[in-house]
Coordinates of C-alpha atoms and ligand atoms in Angstrom, one line a residue:
M1 CA -5.8 30.7 16.2
A2 CA -4.3 28.7 18.8
T3 CA -0.4 27.3 18.4
I4 CA 1.1 24.0 20.1
D5 CA 3.4 24.4 22.5
R6 CA 6.3 21.9 22.1
A7 CA 7.3 22.5 25.9
R8 CA 3.6 21.7 27.1
L9 CA 3.0 18.8 24.8
S10 CA 6.0 16.8 26.0
A11 CA 5.2 17.0 29.7
L12 CA 1.6 16.3 28.8
L13 CA 3.0 13.2 26.5
D14 CA 5.1 12.0 29.6
G15 CA 2.0 12.0 31.8
E16 CA 0.3 10.1 29.4
R17 CA 2.9 7.7 29.1
R18 CA 3.6 7.4 32.7
L19 CA -0.3 7.1 33.3
H20 CA -0.3 4.3 30.3
A21 CA 2.7 1.9 32.4
K22 CA 0.4 2.3 35.5
R23 CA -2.6 1.4 34.1
H24 CA -1.7 -1.7 32.3
P25 CA 1.0 -3.4 34.4
A26 CA -0.2 -7.2 33.2
S27 CA 0.4 -5.7 29.3
L28 CA 3.3 -4.8 30.2
A29 CA 4.5 -7.7 32.0
L30 CA 3.0 -10.0 29.3
Y31 CA 5.3 -7.5 26.8
E32 CA 8.2 -8.0 28.2
A33 CA 7.9 -11.7 28.4
G34 CA 7.6 -12.1 24.9
T35 CA 11.4 -12.8 24.5
H36 CA 10.8 -15.3 21.8
L37 CA 8.8 -13.0 19.3
V38 CA 10.8 -10.3 16.9
G39 CA 10.3 -7.1 18.6
Q40 CA 8.1 -9.0 21.3
V41 CA 5.1 -9.1 19.5
P42 CA 3.4 -11.8 17.2
M43 CA 3.4 -9.0 14.0
T44 CA 6.3 -6.3 14.0
W45 CA 3.6 -3.7 13.3
M46 CA 2.0 -4.0 17.0
N47 CA 4.7 -1.6 18.1
K48 CA 3.1 0.7 16.5
W49 CA 0.7 1.8 19.6
S50 CA 1.6 4.2 22.0
G51 CA 3.2 4.1 25.0
G52 CA 6.3 1.9 24.7
F53 CA 4.2 -1.4 24.6
P54 CA 0.4 -2.8 23.4
L55 CA -2.2 -3.3 25.6
Y56 CA -3.1 -7.5 25.5
L57 CA -6.2 -8.6 24.5
E58 CA -8.4 -10.5 26.7
G59 CA -11.3 -10.5 24.3
G60 CA -13.9 -8.6 22.5
H61 CA -17.5 -8.1 21.4
G62 CA -19.3 -5.9 19.3
N63 CA -17.2 -2.1 19.4
R64 CA -15.9 -3.1 22.8
I65 CA -12.4 -4.8 23.9
R66 CA -11.5 -6.2 27.1
V67 CA -7.5 -5.7 27.4
V68 CA -5.7 -8.4 30.3
D69 CA -5.4 -5.4 33.0
G70 CA -9.2 -5.3 33.3
Y71 CA -10.5 -2.4 31.5
E72 CA -12.9 -1.8 28.5
L73 CA -12.4 0.2 25.7
I74 CA -14.5 1.4 23.2
D75 CA -12.9 0.5 20.3
F76 CA -13.1 2.4 17.2
A77 CA -9.9 0.9 15.7
L78 CA -11.3 -1.8 14.7
G79 CA -8.2 -3.9 13.8
D80 CA -7.5 -0.9 11.4
T81 CA -10.7 -2.2 9.2
G82 CA -10.3 -6.0 9.8
A83 CA -13.3 -5.7 12.1
M84 CA -15.2 -2.7 10.9
T85 CA -18.4 -5.7 11.2
G86 CA -17.4 -5.5 15.0
H87 CA -16.0 -8.1 16.6
S88 CA -16.7 -12.0 16.6
P89 CA -20.3 -10.7 15.2
Q90 CA -22.6 -13.3 15.8
P91 CA -23.8 -14.4 11.7
T92 CA -20.2 -14.8 11.3
V93 CA -19.3 -16.7 14.4
A94 CA -22.1 -19.1 13.6
A95 CA -20.8 -19.7 10.1
I96 CA -17.9 -20.3 11.4
N97 CA -18.5 -22.9 14.0
R98 CA -21.1 -24.4 11.4
R99 CA -18.2 -24.7 9.1
A100 CA -14.9 -25.4 11.4
G101 CA -16.6 -27.9 13.6
E102 CA -20.3 -29.2 12.4
L103 CA -19.2 -29.4 9.2
G104 CA -15.7 -29.7 9.0
G105 CA -13.2 -29.0 6.7
I106 CA -11.5 -25.9 7.1
T107 CA -8.9 -26.4 4.2
T108 CA -9.2 -28.9 1.7
M109 CA -8.2 -27.2 -1.7
L110 CA -11.7 -28.5 -2.9
P111 CA -14.5 -25.7 -3.8
S112 CA -17.7 -25.2 -1.5
E113 CA -20.4 -23.6 -2.5
D114 CA -20.5 -20.6 -0.8
A115 CA -18.0 -19.3 -2.9
E116 CA -20.2 -18.7 -6.2
W117 CA -22.7 -17.1 -3.8
V118 CA -20.1 -14.6 -2.5
A119 CA -18.6 -13.8 -5.9
A120 CA -22.1 -12.8 -7.2
E121 CA -22.6 -10.4 -4.2
L122 CA -19.6 -9.4 -4.9
S123 CA -20.6 -8.8 -8.5
A124 CA -24.0 -6.8 -7.1
R125 CA -22.1 -4.7 -4.9
F126 CA -19.1 -3.6 -6.9
G127 CA -20.1 -4.3 -10.5
M128 CA -17.2 -6.8 -11.2
D129 CA -17.8 -10.1 -13.2
R130 CA -15.5 -12.6 -12.0
W131 CA -13.7 -13.1 -9.1
S132 CA -11.0 -14.7 -7.2
F133 CA -9.8 -15.2 -3.5
T134 CA -7.1 -14.8 -1.3
L135 CA -6.2 -14.2 2.1
S136 CA -5.5 -10.7 2.2
A137 CA -6.0 -7.9 0.4
T138 CA -2.2 -8.0 -0.1
D139 CA -2.5 -10.7 -2.3
A140 CA -5.4 -9.8 -4.0
N141 CA -3.2 -7.0 -5.0
R142 CA 0.1 -9.1 -5.7
W143 CA -2.1 -11.1 -8.0
A144 CA -4.1 -9.0 -10.0
L145 CA -1.0 -6.9 -10.6
R146 CA 0.6 -10.1 -12.5
L147 CA -2.4 -10.1 -14.6
A148 CA -2.5 -7.1 -15.6
R149 CA 0.8 -6.9 -16.7
L150 CA 0.2 -10.5 -18.8
I151 CA -3.1 -9.3 -20.2
T152 CA -1.7 -5.6 -21.5
K153 CA 2.0 -7.3 -22.2
R154 CA 3.2 -4.1 -20.1
P155 CA 5.5 -3.9 -17.5
K156 CA 5.3 -1.2 -15.1
V157 CA 2.4 -0.3 -12.3
L158 CA 1.3 3.1 -11.5
V159 CA 0.7 4.3 -8.2
F160 CA 0.3 7.6 -6.1
S161 CA 2.5 9.3 -4.0
Y162 CA 2.3 7.8 -0.3
C163 CA -0.5 5.4 -1.0
Y164 CA -0.5 1.7 0.8
H165 CA -1.9 -1.3 -0.7
G166 CA -0.4 -3.7 1.9
S167 CA 3.2 -5.4 1.6
V168 CA 3.3 -5.1 -2.7
D169 CA 6.8 -4.4 -3.6
E170 CA 5.9 -2.8 -6.6
T171 CA 4.0 0.1 -4.8
F172 CA 7.0 1.6 -2.1
V173 CA 7.7 4.5 -4.2
V174 CA 7.0 7.9 -3.3
V175 CA 7.3 11.5 -5.2
G176 CA 10.8 12.6 -4.1
P177 CA 11.7 16.2 -3.0
E178 CA 12.9 17.0 -6.6
G179 CA 9.8 15.7 -8.3
T180 CA 11.0 12.3 -9.5
A181 CA 10.5 8.6 -7.9
Q182 CA 12.0 7.6 -5.3
S183 CA 11.7 4.4 -2.9
R184 CA 9.9 5.2 -0.1
P185 CA 12.1 5.9 3.0
G186 CA 12.2 2.7 5.1
N187 CA 11.3 0.5 2.3
V188 CA 12.9 -3.4 3.9
A189 CA 15.8 -4.5 1.5
P190 CA 13.7 -4.2 -2.0
A191 CA 15.3 -7.0 -4.2
V192 CA 14.7 -4.6 -7.1
D193 CA 14.8 -0.8 -7.0
P194 CA 10.5 0.4 -7.1
T195 CA 12.0 3.3 -9.4
L196 CA 12.1 0.3 -11.8
T197 CA 9.2 -1.0 -12.0
T198 CA 6.7 1.6 -11.1
R199 CA 5.4 4.9 -11.7
V200 CA 4.3 7.4 -8.9
V201 CA 2.2 11.0 -9.2
E202 CA 0.4 12.8 -6.5
F203 CA -2.9 12.3 -5.4
N204 CA -5.1 14.7 -7.7
D205 CA -2.4 15.5 -9.9
A206 CA -4.3 14.9 -13.9
A207 CA -1.2 16.5 -15.7
A208 CA 1.3 14.4 -14.3
L209 CA -0.8 11.3 -14.5
E210 CA -1.4 12.2 -17.9
R211 CA 2.3 12.9 -18.8
E212 CA 3.3 9.4 -17.2
L213 CA 0.8 7.4 -18.7
S214 CA 1.9 8.6 -22.3
H215 CA 5.4 6.4 -22.3
G216 CA 3.0 3.9 -22.8
D217 CA 4.3 0.9 -20.6
V218 CA 1.7 1.3 -17.9
A219 CA -0.3 -2.0 -17.1
A220 CA -2.4 -0.6 -14.5
V221 CA -3.2 2.3 -12.3
L222 CA -3.7 0.6 -9.0
M223 CA -5.5 3.3 -6.4
E224 CA -7.9 3.3 -3.9
P225 CA -10.3 6.2 -4.4
A226 CA -9.2 8.2 -1.8
L227 CA -5.8 7.6 0.2
T228 CA -6.6 6.8 3.4
N229 CA -3.3 5.5 4.4
I230 CA -1.6 8.5 5.2
G231 CA -4.7 10.2 6.5
I232 CA -7.8 10.7 4.0
V233 CA -7.3 12.5 1.2
L234 CA -10.4 13.1 -0.6
P235 CA -10.4 13.1 -4.8
E236 CA -11.4 16.7 -6.2
P237 CA -14.0 17.1 -8.5
G238 CA -13.5 15.7 -11.5
F239 CA -10.3 13.8 -10.4
L240 CA -11.9 10.4 -10.7
E241 CA -13.4 10.7 -13.9
N242 CA -10.4 12.1 -15.7
V243 CA -8.0 9.1 -14.5
R244 CA -10.7 6.7 -16.0
Q245 CA -10.5 8.5 -19.5
L246 CA -6.8 8.7 -19.3
C247 CA -6.4 5.0 -18.6
T248 CA -8.7 4.1 -21.5
A249 CA -6.8 6.9 -23.4
S250 CA -3.4 5.0 -22.7
G251 CA -4.5 1.6 -22.6
S252 CA -3.6 1.2 -18.9
L253 CA -5.9 -1.0 -17.0
L254 CA -7.6 0.5 -14.0
M255 CA -7.3 -1.4 -10.8
I256 CA -9.5 -0.4 -7.5
D257 CA -8.0 -1.1 -4.2
E258 CA -11.5 -0.7 -1.8
T259 CA -9.4 -2.3 1.2
H260 CA -10.5 0.9 3.2
T261 CA -12.9 2.6 1.1
I262 CA -15.9 0.2 1.6
S263 CA -16.5 2.4 4.7
M264 CA -18.3 4.8 1.4
G265 CA -21.0 2.3 1.8
W266 CA -22.6 -1.2 0.8
G267 CA -21.0 -0.8 -2.8
G268 CA -18.0 1.0 -1.4
A269 CA -17.2 4.3 -3.8
T270 CA -17.0 2.3 -7.0
T271 CA -21.1 2.6 -6.5
A272 CA -21.1 5.7 -4.5
W273 CA -19.1 7.7 -7.0
D274 CA -19.9 5.4 -10.1
L275 CA -16.6 4.4 -10.7
A276 CA -15.6 1.9 -13.3
P277 CA -12.6 -0.3 -12.8
D278 CA -11.5 -2.8 -15.0
L279 CA -9.7 -4.7 -12.5
F280 CA -10.8 -4.5 -8.2
S281 CA -9.3 -6.0 -4.9
I282 CA -10.7 -5.8 -1.4
G283 CA -9.7 -7.5 2.2
K284 CA -9.8 -7.1 5.5
A285 CA -13.3 -6.9 6.7
L286 CA -14.8 -9.4 4.1
G287 CA -15.1 -12.1 6.4
G288 CA -15.5 -10.3 9.8
G289 CA -12.1 -10.8 10.8
I290 CA -11.5 -14.2 9.4
P291 CA -8.4 -14.0 7.1
C292 CA -9.9 -13.6 3.4
G293 CA -9.4 -11.2 0.1
A294 CA -10.9 -11.1 -3.3
Y295 CA -10.2 -9.3 -6.6
G296 CA -12.4 -9.2 -9.2
M297 CA -12.4 -8.0 -12.9
T298 CA -14.9 -7.0 -15.8
N299 CA -15.9 -9.9 -18.1
E300 CA -14.0 -7.5 -21.0
L301 CA -10.9 -8.3 -18.9
A302 CA -11.5 -12.1 -18.4
V303 CA -12.1 -12.6 -22.1
R304 CA -8.5 -11.3 -22.6
L305 CA -7.5 -12.8 -19.7
D306 CA -8.3 -15.9 -21.1
A307 CA -6.4 -15.1 -24.8
A308 CA -3.5 -14.0 -22.7
L309 CA -3.0 -17.5 -20.7
A310 CA -3.2 -19.5 -24.5
D311 CA 0.7 -18.3 -24.2
G312 CA 1.6 -20.1 -21.5
A313 CA 1.0 -18.2 -18.5
D314 CA 0.2 -21.1 -15.8
I315 CA -2.4 -19.3 -13.0
I316 CA -3.2 -23.4 -12.3
D317 CA 0.0 -24.4 -10.5
V318 CA 3.2 -22.3 -10.2
G319 CA 3.2 -19.8 -12.3
G320 CA 3.0 -17.1 -9.3
V321 CA -0.7 -16.4 -8.9
G322 CA -2.5 -18.1 -6.0
G323 CA -2.1 -19.7 -2.6
T324 CA -2.3 -23.0 -0.7
L325 CA -5.0 -22.3 2.1
A326 CA -6.8 -19.3 -0.5
G327 CA -10.7 -19.7 -1.4
N328 CA -10.6 -22.7 1.9
A329 CA -14.0 -23.1 3.3
L330 CA -13.6 -21.5 6.2
S331 CA -12.9 -17.9 4.8
T332 CA -15.9 -18.0 2.1
A333 CA -18.0 -19.3 5.0
A334 CA -17.2 -16.3 7.1
M335 CA -17.7 -14.0 3.8
R336 CA -20.9 -15.1 3.0
A337 CA -22.4 -15.0 6.2
T338 CA -20.8 -11.3 7.1
L339 CA -22.0 -9.7 3.7
G340 CA -24.9 -11.5 3.6
E341 CA -25.9 -10.5 7.2
V342 CA -23.4 -7.9 8.8
L343 CA -22.4 -5.3 6.6
T344 CA -26.1 -4.4 5.1
P345 CA -27.6 -1.6 3.9
A346 CA -29.0 -0.9 7.0
A347 CA -25.4 -1.4 9.0
F348 CA -24.0 1.3 6.5
E349 CA -26.8 3.2 6.9
H350 CA -26.0 3.3 10.9
M351 CA -22.7 3.7 10.7
L352 CA -22.8 6.4 8.0
A353 CA -25.0 8.8 10.5
L354 CA -22.8 8.6 13.0
C355 CA -19.7 8.9 11.4
D356 CA -21.4 12.3 10.8
R357 CA -22.2 12.9 14.5
F358 CA -18.2 12.0 15.0
V359 CA -17.3 14.6 12.5
A360 CA -19.3 16.9 14.0
G361 CA -18.2 16.7 17.4
V362 CA -14.8 16.9 16.1
E363 CA -15.2 20.3 14.4
S364 CA -16.6 21.8 17.4
V365 CA -13.9 21.1 19.0
L366 CA -11.6 22.8 16.6
V367 CA -14.0 25.7 16.5
Q368 CA -13.9 25.7 20.5
Y369 CA -10.0 25.7 20.8
E370 CA -9.3 27.5 17.3
V371 CA -6.6 24.5 16.6
P372 CA -5.2 24.9 12.4
W373 CA -6.3 21.0 12.5
S374 CA -8.9 19.3 9.9
V375 CA -11.0 15.9 9.7
V376 CA -12.2 14.3 7.0
Q377 CA -14.7 12.2 6.5
L378 CA -15.2 9.1 4.1
G379 CA -18.3 7.2 4.4
A380 CA -18.0 5.5 8.1
R381 CA -14.8 6.3 8.6
A382 CA -12.8 10.0 9.2
E383 CA -9.8 11.2 10.1
Y384 CA -7.8 14.3 11.7
R385 CA -4.9 15.5 10.3
F386 CA -2.5 18.5 12.0
C387 CA -3.0 21.2 8.9
S388 CA -5.8 23.0 7.7
P389 CA -7.5 22.9 4.9
A390 CA -7.5 19.2 4.7
P391 CA -4.2 18.2 2.3
T392 CA -5.3 16.9 -1.5
S393 CA -2.2 15.0 -2.1
G394 CA -0.2 12.0 -0.8
G395 CA 2.6 14.3 0.2
A396 CA 1.1 17.3 1.7
A397 CA -0.6 14.7 3.8
A398 CA 3.2 13.4 4.4
A399 CA 4.4 16.7 5.6
A400 CA 1.9 17.1 8.2
I401 CA 2.8 14.1 10.2
D402 CA 3.5 15.1 14.3
D403 CA 4.5 12.0 15.9
Q404 CA 4.2 13.3 18.9
L405 CA 0.8 15.1 19.1
D406 CA -0.1 11.4 17.8
E407 CA 1.0 9.9 20.4
Y408 CA -0.4 12.4 22.6
L409 CA -3.9 11.7 21.5
H410 CA -3.9 7.9 21.3
L411 CA -2.3 7.9 24.9
Y412 CA -4.9 10.6 26.4
L413 CA -7.6 8.8 24.9
S414 CA -7.1 4.8 25.4
N415 CA -5.8 6.0 28.9
R416 CA -9.4 6.7 29.5
G417 CA -11.3 4.6 27.7
V418 CA -11.0 4.9 23.9
L419 CA -9.2 3.5 21.0
I420 CA -8.1 5.1 17.6
T421 CA -6.5 3.3 14.8
P422 CA -2.2 3.1 16.3
F423 CA -1.5 4.5 12.3
H424 CA -2.4 8.2 12.3
N425 CA -5.6 9.1 13.7
M426 CA -8.3 7.1 12.4
A427 CA -11.8 6.1 13.7
L428 CA -13.9 3.7 12.0
M429 CA -18.1 3.5 12.8
C430 CA -19.0 -0.3 13.0
P431 CA -22.7 -1.9 13.3
D432 CA -22.4 -2.1 17.1
T433 CA -21.3 1.6 17.6
T434 CA -24.0 4.3 19.8
E435 CA -23.8 7.7 19.4
A436 CA -23.0 7.6 23.4
D437 CA -20.0 6.1 22.3
V438 CA -19.4 8.5 19.3
D439 CA -20.1 11.2 22.0
V440 CA -17.4 10.0 24.7
H441 CA -14.8 10.3 22.2
T442 CA -15.7 14.0 21.4
E443 CA -15.5 14.9 25.0
L444 CA -12.4 13.6 25.6
F445 CA -11.3 14.5 22.3
G446 CA -12.1 17.8 23.7
A447 CA -10.4 17.5 26.8
A448 CA -7.2 16.6 25.2
V449 CA -7.3 19.4 23.1
G450 CA -8.0 21.9 26.1
A451 CA -5.9 20.4 27.9
L452 CA -2.7 21.4 25.2
V453 CA -4.1 25.1 24.2
G454 CA -6.8 25.7 26.9
Ligands
PLP501 C1 -5.9 0.0 0.8 C2 -5.3 -1.4 1.2 N1 -4.9 -2.2 0.5 C3 -4.4 -3.2 1.1 C4 -4.1 -3.2 2.4 C5 -3.5 -4.5 2.6 O1 -4.2 -5.5 3.6 P1 -3.7 -6.8 4.2 O2 -2.3 -6.2 5.1 O3 -4.7 -6.9 5.3 O4 -3.2 -7.6 3.4 C6 -4.3 -2.4 2.8 C7 -3.8 -2.1 4.2 O5 -4.0 -1.3 5.6 C8 -4.9 -1.1 2.7 O6 -5.0 0.2 3.5

């Protein structure tokens, strides 16, 4: 098995950083001019891009992005799923133009007829009966968790270690070295210690889940069907069935967040793996890039919600659930076009087949160079991780983080025209991605690994 020579990695990384600066003087100049912005960028996560400064966008269509330095890149990052439709998909753009320009009325606090169409479509895909809209997956999770506590009259939420569900206070908790819950490293000034609001266990640990649910104080288990924000951690056979059974037995609601796992197909992992959540949340790709999100619930839960609301909780005004721009006419028009005409069954068929090819390409490189890494696929989404076999828990996946390797691979690819997500090593296929694009990645990935260990 090949081992990574750290001195060689450092030297290669220095070379890629120099190349990044040399190739992108216009991006660097814009970054240096950003003196009125926190961290010099419009949103601080944009500093996660490798190389010391991000590339600046000129434009993008389909799976291609043009940056201000004059290059076009093949985009496998796709806005970390926000642009899983490809950039500016034509049906979504037409619907946006019609609503914003022709009809007018971007946000009015009045419902528009698109909302019921979108809700019915979400029901067909994910099986929930009632839906409400938000502007992000974060808000969908926040508001649905409030409702879960209201309905169950229980105070806590349970999450899996190293999950990510948006900037939701209750979710920033991990299993610490002693096996007990602790605030996640880096958690920014929490108002309340999250170990007071949240129980946490490792993914795929049904025994720990049973133990923590037995306290009878968990309103909802909030989970992705596979972890996607610490690499991809797949559920082991039987685990998701166990989770469902344990939730039912303990009276906790099962809340599934499919913001990323919609990559599994037209009906996400819920349909692909025959899951039966009580509550459901999603965001990002729904509107083809226009901000929107949604949470859904079963009829049974909607009945319980109505009963719980009789006690005076206020979801119509300032009770803590809702937002002024949520469900606006522009977002709902974008969702209708995106779900109806872009993220279709045919599109998923294309994307899943391409991802098979992507994974086969990465695997062939790992075998060729005998590198002890792994690659995991989740439908149209794949990710490589610097350990083998692939981790089965968030804690194990976190232990395999290697920032230097991440940066080297990201820069090697972007310096040669390919983008993967700035967070770890995720690549996503969109309806516009082609076999040739996938093969470009395979070739570059092979060259990057070859330079490192060849
Ligand atoms: C599974 C999951 N849920 C929710 C979110 C939050 O999405 P947003 O930042 O668009 O609110 C994310 C973001 O990465 C996510 O991965």
